[in-house]
Each structure stands twice: as structure tokens, then as C-alpha cells.
Amino acid sequence: MKNKILFAVFSAIGFNVQATDLNKTYFELGYSHSDIGNRNSPQPSGIQFGFGYEFENGLYAGFNAKRQRDTLERPNYQLDVDLDENLLELGYIAYATQSGRFSFGATLGEMSLSLEDRTRDGSFYRFHTEYEHSFNQYFSAFARLGYEYFDPEQAKNDEGAWAELGITARLGVSSLTWKYHNGQGIDRLGLVYRYHF
């Protein structure tokens, strides 16, 4: 009898709950922190915002922007650092099950790193595959792997593999996502609120 009661309780608290509706139609606003190089390098932080839309045929598009700032303290001076990004993402969901989706996509955009009066602007290209998995109606996770290429004006190109991991907690149409991005020369942490519609 005790076993039957325990089984009923566990079933009621979520072992058989419906999976989260994974979708890429949203508005988002959040916090982002970047780590450029070693511990003596800039670590700008600031806001990120964006939106996305998923079409019925599996195609999706999104826009994401980051505005980050930092001040490096030196014995005789201060150095202000600005890191701005504007990125457009296009992708396709190639395979979907009740609890997971596999997709691939590309990101195009611009990144600008300003150190006082010196600016390093350039075009940014990124290609990736992604797997999203829904554990239950409240939690999901994703992993992205790919290749990125940054082509700054009058400077050496940065290119190579990158990865991003994220965990999402959802309550109704709102969600909160923590994500970690490991790229070429810049690592990022983000905490983002999304409103899905």
C-alpha cells in the first residue's frame, strides 16, 4: 500500500508531466558578461535584448544585440571599454520529437570593441548545429556547437570552434535561461528573461 501511495505522489509532482513547448518565437531581455583574454583583460558586462520568430515549416529567424561596458583601472589612468554586437540568426529545425529538436543555422552580424579612441570593428559569421531537450513542462536545456569567423578591419582574423550550453526554467509563457558561450577570444555568461508567444 505504501508503494502505491508513493507512486501516486511522485506521478503528481512531475514524473509524467507534459514536455515544455520548445519554440523560438519570443522577446528577450537580460544580462551578459564577457571575458576577453586573461584576467588583466577587459571584462565588459551589460544588457542584451532580442527577438525571434519560428515559422510553421521549421524555419526560424532572430535578432540579438549586446551593449557591454567596462573600465580598466591602471596606476596612472582609466581605460573605458565598449563591446557592442548586432547579430542576425537564420536556421532550420531539421528533426523534432516530443521532447527534443535538432537544428542548424547561421549567424551574421557586426561586433565593435572600443578602447577609448581605438576601435576594432568587423563582420561576424557563425555556423552551428543545436540540440534542444525538454525534461518536463518546467525545465529544458540546449547545446550548440559550431564554427565562427570574425573579420576585423586592419587586424588579424579570429576563427575556430565555439560551443554554447544553456538551461531554461519556464513558467507558462515566461522563461529564464542561463547560458555559457565559449568562443574564439571571448567567453560569455548570460542570464536572459524570455516572453514566448
XYZ file of N, CA and C in Angstrom:
591
model
N 0.818 -1.209 0.000
C 0.000 0.000 0.000
C 0.859 1.269 0.000
N 1.933 1.243 0.814
C 2.816 2.409 0.861
C 3.438 2.681 -0.507
N 3.820 1.610 -1.216
C 4.418 1.779 -2.543
C 3.444 2.443 -3.512
N 2.172 2.067 -3.461
C 1.172 2.661 -4.344
C 0.971 4.139 -4.035
N 0.974 4.488 -2.761
C 0.823 5.903 -2.377
C 2.021 6.713 -2.847
N 3.254 6.185 -2.643
C 4.455 6.887 -3.100
C 4.450 7.070 -4.617
N 4.036 6.038 -5.343
C 3.974 6.139 -6.795
C 2.986 7.224 -7.223
N 1.845 7.307 -6.575
C 0.847 8.334 -6.907
C 1.371 9.731 -6.612
N 2.087 9.882 -5.494
C 2.647 11.195 -5.151
C 3.691 11.619 -6.166
N 4.630 10.716 -6.508
C 5.665 11.051 -7.487
C 5.065 11.382 -8.849
N 4.032 10.676 -9.241
C 3.366 10.967 -10.514
C 2.745 12.355 -10.496
N 2.180 12.720 -9.370
C 1.516 14.019 -9.268
C 2.496 15.174 -9.297
N 3.742 14.962 -8.794
C 4.674 16.098 -8.725
C 5.562 16.224 -9.950
N 5.341 15.410 -10.973
C 6.032 15.763 -12.189
C 6.756 14.698 -12.965
N 6.730 13.457 -12.581
C 7.447 12.467 -13.352
C 6.760 12.147 -14.674
N 5.486 12.433 -14.796
C 4.765 12.175 -16.033
C 4.157 13.451 -16.615
N 4.785 14.579 -16.350
C 4.228 15.835 -16.842
C 4.538 16.021 -18.317
N 3.766 16.865 -18.940
C 3.947 17.156 -20.354
C 5.242 17.924 -20.580
N 5.885 17.692 -21.715
C 7.135 18.384 -22.033
C 6.891 19.861 -22.315
N 7.920 20.666 -22.062
C 7.874 22.087 -22.376
C 7.718 22.274 -23.878
N 6.934 23.234 -24.280
C 6.784 23.568 -25.688
C 8.021 24.328 -26.136
N 8.925 23.658 -26.846
C 10.138 24.303 -27.343
C 9.761 25.148 -28.554
N 10.013 26.434 -28.483
C 9.774 27.274 -29.650
C 10.715 28.457 -29.643
N 10.917 29.033 -30.805
C 11.839 30.147 -30.976
C 11.103 31.440 -31.317
N 9.876 31.578 -30.836
C 9.114 32.806 -31.001
C 9.065 33.507 -29.656
N 9.772 34.625 -29.540
C 9.973 35.237 -28.225
C 10.462 36.687 -28.339
N 10.353 37.398 -27.222
C 11.090 38.635 -26.948
C 11.963 38.341 -25.742
N 13.176 38.905 -25.698
C 14.050 38.638 -24.564
C 14.793 39.886 -24.107
N 15.133 39.883 -22.821
C 15.917 40.948 -22.207
C 16.733 40.317 -21.097
N 18.017 40.677 -21.001
C 18.826 40.040 -19.977
C 20.152 40.713 -19.735
N 20.970 40.023 -18.943
C 22.290 40.474 -18.536
C 23.341 39.605 -19.213
N 24.438 40.226 -19.649
C 25.502 39.495 -20.314
C 26.854 39.966 -19.798
N 27.762 39.009 -19.588
C 29.117 39.312 -19.112
C 30.110 38.626 -20.039
N 31.088 39.373 -20.540
C 32.099 38.821 -21.447
C 33.465 38.856 -20.791
N 34.257 37.842 -21.083
C 35.617 37.739 -20.580
C 36.546 37.674 -21.788
N 37.335 38.738 -21.986
C 38.205 38.831 -23.151
C 39.638 38.537 -22.721
N 40.145 37.355 -23.062
C 41.533 37.026 -22.766
C 41.781 36.655 -21.322
N 42.919 37.125 -20.755
C 43.312 36.744 -19.401
C 42.675 37.659 -18.364
N 43.050 37.469 -17.094
C 42.393 38.210 -16.003
C 42.704 39.698 -16.008
N 43.760 40.130 -16.722
C 44.084 41.550 -16.824
C 43.389 42.217 -18.008
N 42.656 41.453 -18.792
C 41.966 41.981 -19.971
C 40.582 42.490 -19.575
N 39.935 43.222 -20.472
C 38.590 43.740 -20.171
C 37.588 42.619 -19.910
N 36.636 42.902 -19.026
C 35.523 42.000 -18.749
C 34.234 42.811 -18.759
N 33.833 43.272 -19.955
C 32.644 44.123 -20.028
C 31.364 43.362 -19.711
N 30.399 44.060 -19.152
C 29.088 43.493 -18.863
C 28.029 44.540 -19.179
N 26.811 44.060 -19.386
C 25.729 44.972 -19.714
C 24.475 44.226 -20.095
N 23.664 44.848 -20.941
C 22.375 44.263 -21.308
C 22.450 43.563 -22.659
N 21.531 42.633 -22.833
C 21.301 42.044 -24.140
C 19.802 41.984 -24.364
N 19.399 42.113 -25.598
C 17.985 42.072 -25.938
C 17.835 41.472 -27.323
N 16.661 40.947 -27.591
C 16.457 40.341 -28.890
C 15.047 39.818 -29.065
N 14.813 39.245 -30.213
C 13.523 38.637 -30.527
C 13.750 37.543 -31.562
N 12.798 36.627 -31.640
C 12.877 35.559 -32.622
C 11.499 35.145 -33.073
N 11.459 34.492 -34.220
C 10.188 34.009 -34.742
C 10.414 32.673 -35.433
N 9.573 31.696 -35.106
C 9.640 30.379 -35.716
C 8.457 30.198 -36.653
N 8.739 29.879 -37.901
C 7.701 29.660 -38.900
C 7.204 28.214 -38.828
N 6.031 27.967 -39.368
C 5.417 26.644 -39.284
C 6.191 25.580 -40.050
N 6.974 25.967 -41.048
C 7.709 24.987 -41.856
C 9.069 24.627 -41.265
N 9.388 25.082 -40.037
C 10.656 24.741 -39.394
C 11.729 25.799 -39.513
N 11.522 26.780 -40.372
C 12.488 27.881 -40.468
C 12.308 28.819 -39.275
N 13.397 29.439 -38.828
C 13.309 30.441 -37.768
C 14.324 31.548 -38.014
N 14.038 32.713 -37.457
C 14.924 33.873 -37.586
C 14.935 34.608 -36.254
N 16.044 35.261 -35.974
C 16.146 36.002 -34.724
C 17.154 37.128 -34.823
N 17.023 38.091 -33.935
C 17.966 39.204 -33.833
C 18.386 39.329 -32.379
N 19.679 39.537 -32.147
C 20.196 39.687 -30.793
C 21.214 40.811 -30.768
N 21.149 41.649 -29.745
C 22.100 42.750 -29.580
C 22.616 42.765 -28.152
N 23.896 43.122 -28.002
C 24.517 43.263 -26.689
C 25.185 44.626 -26.610
N 25.060 45.263 -25.443
C 25.723 46.536 -25.171
C 26.432 46.380 -23.827
N 27.760 46.253 -23.880
C 28.529 45.968 -22.679
C 29.623 47.015 -22.465
N 29.924 47.285 -21.180
C 30.917 48.302 -20.828
C 31.809 47.791 -19.707
N 33.031 48.358 -19.639
C 33.962 48.070 -18.549
C 34.942 49.228 -18.455
N 35.552 49.384 -17.292
C 36.608 50.371 -17.083
C 37.804 49.656 -16.469
N 38.936 49.722 -17.176
C 40.158 49.126 -16.662
C 40.894 50.159 -15.816
N 41.163 49.802 -14.573
C 41.874 50.701 -13.659
C 43.367 50.432 -13.765
N 44.156 51.463 -14.089
C 45.600 51.393 -14.142
C 46.174 52.411 -13.165
N 47.449 52.268 -12.751
C 48.010 53.194 -11.753
C 47.896 54.672 -12.142
N 48.054 54.993 -13.417
C 48.057 56.405 -13.830
C 46.866 56.825 -14.688
N 45.990 55.884 -15.012
C 44.864 56.239 -15.887
C 43.768 55.189 -15.803
N 42.607 55.535 -16.395
C 41.497 54.614 -16.559
C 41.231 54.441 -18.045
N 40.889 53.243 -18.428
C 40.617 52.940 -19.830
C 39.199 52.417 -19.954
N 38.345 53.136 -20.680
C 36.960 52.716 -20.898
C 36.889 51.762 -22.089
N 36.120 50.693 -21.903
C 35.988 49.646 -22.913
C 34.510 49.480 -23.251
N 34.179 49.454 -24.542
C 32.820 49.211 -25.021
C 32.843 48.014 -25.969
N 31.927 47.083 -25.754
C 31.780 45.924 -26.635
C 30.323 45.868 -27.085
N 30.088 46.066 -28.372
C 28.736 46.070 -28.935
C 28.619 44.985 -29.998
N 27.468 44.307 -30.022
C 27.206 43.276 -31.020
C 25.788 43.426 -31.553
N 25.634 43.205 -32.840
C 24.332 43.130 -33.506
C 24.361 41.902 -34.394
N 23.546 40.903 -34.072
C 23.618 39.624 -34.765
C 22.245 39.190 -35.285
N 22.207 38.708 -36.509
C 21.003 38.168 -37.139
C 21.203 36.678 -37.353
N 20.252 35.872 -36.867
C 20.363 34.415 -36.969
C 19.250 33.854 -37.840
N 19.616 32.924 -38.715
C 18.666 32.201 -39.557
C 18.921 30.716 -39.379
N 17.852 29.914 -39.276
C 18.061 28.493 -39.065
C 16.891 27.650 -39.521
N 17.092 26.338 -39.394
C 16.080 25.379 -39.815
C 16.057 24.216 -38.831
N 14.860 23.851 -38.353
C 14.686 22.709 -37.455
C 14.532 21.468 -38.327
N 15.582 20.649 -38.344
C 15.628 19.510 -39.264
C 14.915 18.285 -38.741
N 14.861 18.127 -37.402
C 14.272 16.916 -36.837
C 13.683 17.254 -35.478
N 12.485 16.765 -35.202
C 11.833 17.059 -33.922
C 11.099 15.830 -33.405
N 11.165 15.621 -32.088
C 10.393 14.585 -31.417
C 9.540 15.282 -30.356
N 8.865 14.512 -29.521
C 8.026 15.107 -28.481
C 8.858 15.861 -27.444
N 10.109 15.429 -27.229
C 10.912 16.058 -26.175
C 12.212 16.683 -26.657
N 12.491 16.676 -27.964
C 13.745 17.254 -28.426
C 13.691 17.724 -29.861
N 14.633 18.612 -30.200
C 14.707 19.124 -31.569
C 16.170 19.312 -31.969
N 16.478 18.979 -33.224
C 17.810 19.181 -33.789
C 17.690 20.197 -34.914
N 18.565 21.205 -34.894
C 18.511 22.235 -35.930
C 19.925 22.664 -36.316
N 19.999 23.413 -37.400
C 21.262 24.018 -37.805
C 20.968 25.433 -38.272
N 21.990 26.299 -38.203
C 21.748 27.688 -38.562
C 23.024 28.467 -38.800
N 22.842 29.737 -39.120
C 23.949 30.653 -39.377
C 23.634 32.001 -38.750
N 24.673 32.668 -38.285
C 24.547 33.995 -37.689
C 25.449 34.953 -38.434
N 24.911 36.112 -38.786
C 25.654 37.160 -39.461
C 25.522 38.436 -38.643
N 26.578 39.239 -38.610
C 26.444 40.477 -37.860
C 27.722 41.270 -37.770
N 27.724 42.203 -36.815
C 28.869 43.080 -36.604
C 29.220 43.103 -35.125
N 30.520 43.213 -34.851
C 30.984 43.361 -33.484
C 31.961 44.532 -33.453
N 31.864 45.349 -32.404
C 32.720 46.521 -32.260
C 33.315 46.528 -30.860
N 34.650 46.573 -30.768
C 35.357 46.658 -29.496
C 36.099 47.992 -29.476
N 35.705 48.885 -28.565
C 36.306 50.219 -28.485
C 37.111 50.352 -27.199
N 38.363 50.802 -27.323
C 39.230 51.101 -26.197
C 39.590 52.576 -26.289
N 38.846 53.411 -25.561
C 38.994 54.880 -25.638
C 38.849 55.327 -27.085
N 39.926 55.786 -27.718
C 39.833 56.324 -29.079
C 40.168 55.289 -30.150
N 40.458 54.054 -29.764
C 40.755 52.994 -30.729
C 39.559 52.056 -30.831
N 39.158 51.753 -32.058
C 38.001 50.881 -32.285
C 38.384 49.748 -33.214
N 37.932 48.550 -32.855
C 38.147 47.368 -33.692
C 36.772 46.880 -34.137
N 36.385 47.265 -35.334
C 35.100 46.862 -35.903
C 35.314 45.716 -36.874
N 34.290 44.910 -37.033
C 34.407 43.838 -38.001
C 33.119 43.085 -38.213
N 33.115 42.301 -39.281
C 31.976 41.445 -39.598
C 32.125 40.118 -38.880
N 30.991 39.540 -38.515
C 30.979 38.325 -37.714
C 30.134 37.277 -38.415
N 30.671 36.052 -38.526
C 29.962 34.945 -39.157
C 30.049 33.733 -38.230
N 28.935 33.048 -38.077
C 28.910 31.871 -37.201
C 27.980 30.824 -37.803
N 28.405 29.560 -37.780
C 27.593 28.433 -38.242
C 27.493 27.446 -37.088
N 26.332 26.789 -36.956
C 26.159 25.921 -35.801
C 25.130 24.823 -36.041
N 25.227 23.805 -35.195
C 24.159 22.825 -35.023
C 23.683 22.967 -33.580
N 22.428 22.612 -33.334
C 21.865 22.779 -31.997
C 20.947 21.607 -31.666
N 21.019 21.183 -30.399
C 20.050 20.208 -29.907
C 19.388 20.793 -28.662
N 18.043 20.828 -28.670
C 17.253 21.279 -27.520
C 16.531 20.068 -26.951
N 16.483 19.983 -25.627
C 15.800 18.858 -24.997
C 14.914 19.362 -23.861
N 13.679 18.903 -23.831
C 12.733 19.255 -22.786
C 12.647 18.116 -21.782
N 12.950 18.401 -20.507
C 12.885 17.384 -19.465
C 11.458 17.201 -18.950
N 10.741 18.316 -18.780
C 9.347 18.305 -18.350
C 8.758 19.667 -18.679
N 7.609 20.014 -18.141
C 6.979 21.282 -18.511
C 7.684 22.497 -17.911
N 8.638 22.271 -17.028
C 9.315 23.391 -16.370
C 10.766 23.591 -16.778
N 11.459 22.540 -17.226
C 12.884 22.657 -17.494
C 13.258 22.087 -18.859
N 14.179 22.789 -19.518
C 14.745 22.313 -20.767
C 16.203 22.752 -20.822
N 16.943 22.228 -21.791
C 18.357 22.575 -21.953
C 18.689 22.552 -23.438
N 19.786 23.211 -23.787
C 20.236 23.183 -25.182
C 21.757 23.176 -25.236
N 22.273 22.687 -26.350
C 23.711 22.700 -26.622
C 23.906 23.083 -28.075
N 24.849 23.996 -28.311
C 25.191 24.416 -29.662
C 26.678 24.197 -29.891
N 27.021 23.696 -31.074
C 28.413 23.530 -31.483
C 28.544 24.098 -32.881
N 29.682 24.749 -33.152
C 29.836 25.301 -34.483
C 31.193 25.924 -34.736
N 31.222 26.753 -35.762
C 32.442 27.419 -36.230
C 32.137 28.899 -36.368
N 33.062 29.756 -35.917
C 32.850 31.197 -36.031
C 34.063 31.880 -36.660
N 33.788 33.022 -37.282
C 34.823 33.770 -38.007
C 34.561 35.253 -37.790
N 35.537 35.959 -37.208
C 35.447 37.399 -37.006
C 36.494 38.059 -37.878
N 36.055 38.972 -38.744
C 36.926 39.625 -39.720
C 37.031 41.113 -39.401
N 37.910 41.491 -38.456
C 38.027 42.910 -38.089
C 38.816 43.706 -39.129
N 38.514 44.979 -39.200
C 39.227 45.850 -40.130
C 40.654 46.069 -39.632
N 41.613 45.894 -40.507
C 43.033 46.146 -40.233
C 43.544 45.405 -38.999
N 43.126 44.158 -38.839
C 43.592 43.334 -37.726
C 43.497 41.866 -38.122
N 44.125 41.017 -37.324
C 44.127 39.581 -37.596
C 42.739 38.986 -37.372
N 42.372 38.059 -38.257
C 41.084 37.373 -38.126
C 41.101 36.430 -36.924
N 39.944 36.298 -36.276
C 39.742 35.301 -35.232
C 38.773 34.270 -35.774
N 39.160 32.995 -35.743
C 38.276 31.957 -36.242
C 38.548 30.649 -35.536
N 37.525 29.800 -35.487
C 37.672 28.496 -34.868
C 36.361 27.980 -34.308
N 36.444 26.896 -33.552
C 35.254 26.253 -32.997
C 34.702 27.049 -31.821
N 33.402 26.892 -31.586
C 32.756 27.513 -30.428
C 31.655 26.578 -29.919
N 31.265 26.784 -28.673
C 30.212 25.973 -28.071
C 29.394 26.844 -27.132
N 28.125 26.495 -26.976
C 27.244 27.213 -26.057
C 26.316 26.203 -25.383
N 26.173 26.349 -24.069
C 25.291 25.490 -23.281
C 24.302 26.356 -22.526
N 23.086 25.872 -22.347
C 22.085 26.646 -21.623
C 21.060 25.782 -20.918
N 20.534 26.304 -19.820
C 19.471 25.657 -19.059
C 18.334 26.657 -18.908
N 17.111 26.224 -19.171
C 15.951 27.109 -19.133
C 14.935 26.612 -18.116
N 14.462 27.539 -17.286
C 13.346 27.271 -16.371
C 12.150 28.053 -16.893
N 11.016 27.382 -17.033
C 9.851 28.028 -17.645
C 8.639 27.937 -16.733
N 7.879 29.033 -16.723
C 6.605 29.063 -16.016
C 5.602 29.730 -16.948
N 4.782 28.928 -17.582
C 3.829 29.466 -18.544
C 4.539 30.008 -19.769
N 4.218 31.251 -20.139
C 4.817 31.855 -21.329
C 6.132 32.560 -21.031
N 6.539 32.600 -19.767
C 7.799 33.235 -19.384
C 8.860 32.184 -19.114
N 10.119 32.547 -19.370
C 11.214 31.634 -19.061
C 12.449 32.430 -18.659
N 13.338 31.757 -17.934
C 14.608 32.328 -17.505
C 15.696 31.356 -17.937
N 16.664 31.849 -18.725
C 17.711 30.997 -19.277
C 19.077 31.451 -18.808
N 19.863 30.509 -18.313
C 21.277 30.735 -18.029
C 22.056 30.087 -19.153
N 23.020 30.823 -19.739
C 23.799 30.230 -20.817
C 25.273 30.612 -20.731
N 26.108 29.710 -21.204
C 27.558 29.903 -21.234
C 28.036 29.696 -22.662
N 28.811 30.649 -23.171
C 29.332 30.605 -24.536
C 30.856 30.623 -24.478
N 31.489 29.658 -25.133
C 32.948 29.598 -25.220
C 33.325 29.754 -26.683
N 33.907 30.919 -27.015
C 34.248 31.204 -28.400
C 35.705 31.545 -28.572
N 36.039 32.068 -29.732
C 37.408 32.427 -30.056
C 37.759 33.786 -29.453
N 38.484 33.777 -28.350
C 38.939 35.022 -27.735
C 37.993 35.624 -26.726
N 36.704 35.224 -26.731
C 35.728 35.785 -25.800
C 34.853 34.670 -25.232
N 34.777 34.607 -23.910
C 33.829 33.731 -23.228
C 32.708 34.587 -22.659
N 31.471 34.060 -22.668
C 30.330 34.861 -22.213
C 29.435 34.066 -21.280
N 28.874 34.778 -20.313
C 27.825 34.251 -19.453
C 26.606 35.142 -19.635
N 25.428 34.558 -19.643
C 24.218 35.358 -19.804
C 23.084 34.820 -18.952
N 22.239 35.714 -18.496
C 21.008 35.373 -17.798
C 19.905 36.171 -18.469
N 18.967 35.469 -19.097
C 18.010 36.105 -20.002
C 16.579 35.748 -19.627
N 15.717 36.762 -19.577
C 14.275 36.557 -19.424
C 13.645 36.568 -20.818
N 12.814 35.575 -21.103
C 12.128 35.499 -22.386
C 10.629 35.452 -22.171
N 9.922 36.133 -23.061
C 8.465 36.028 -23.115
C 8.130 35.346 -24.422
N 7.535 34.155 -24.353
C 7.173 33.362 -25.540
C 5.721 33.647 -25.910
N 5.485 33.746 -27.193
C 4.113 33.977 -27.652
C 3.779 33.106 -28.843
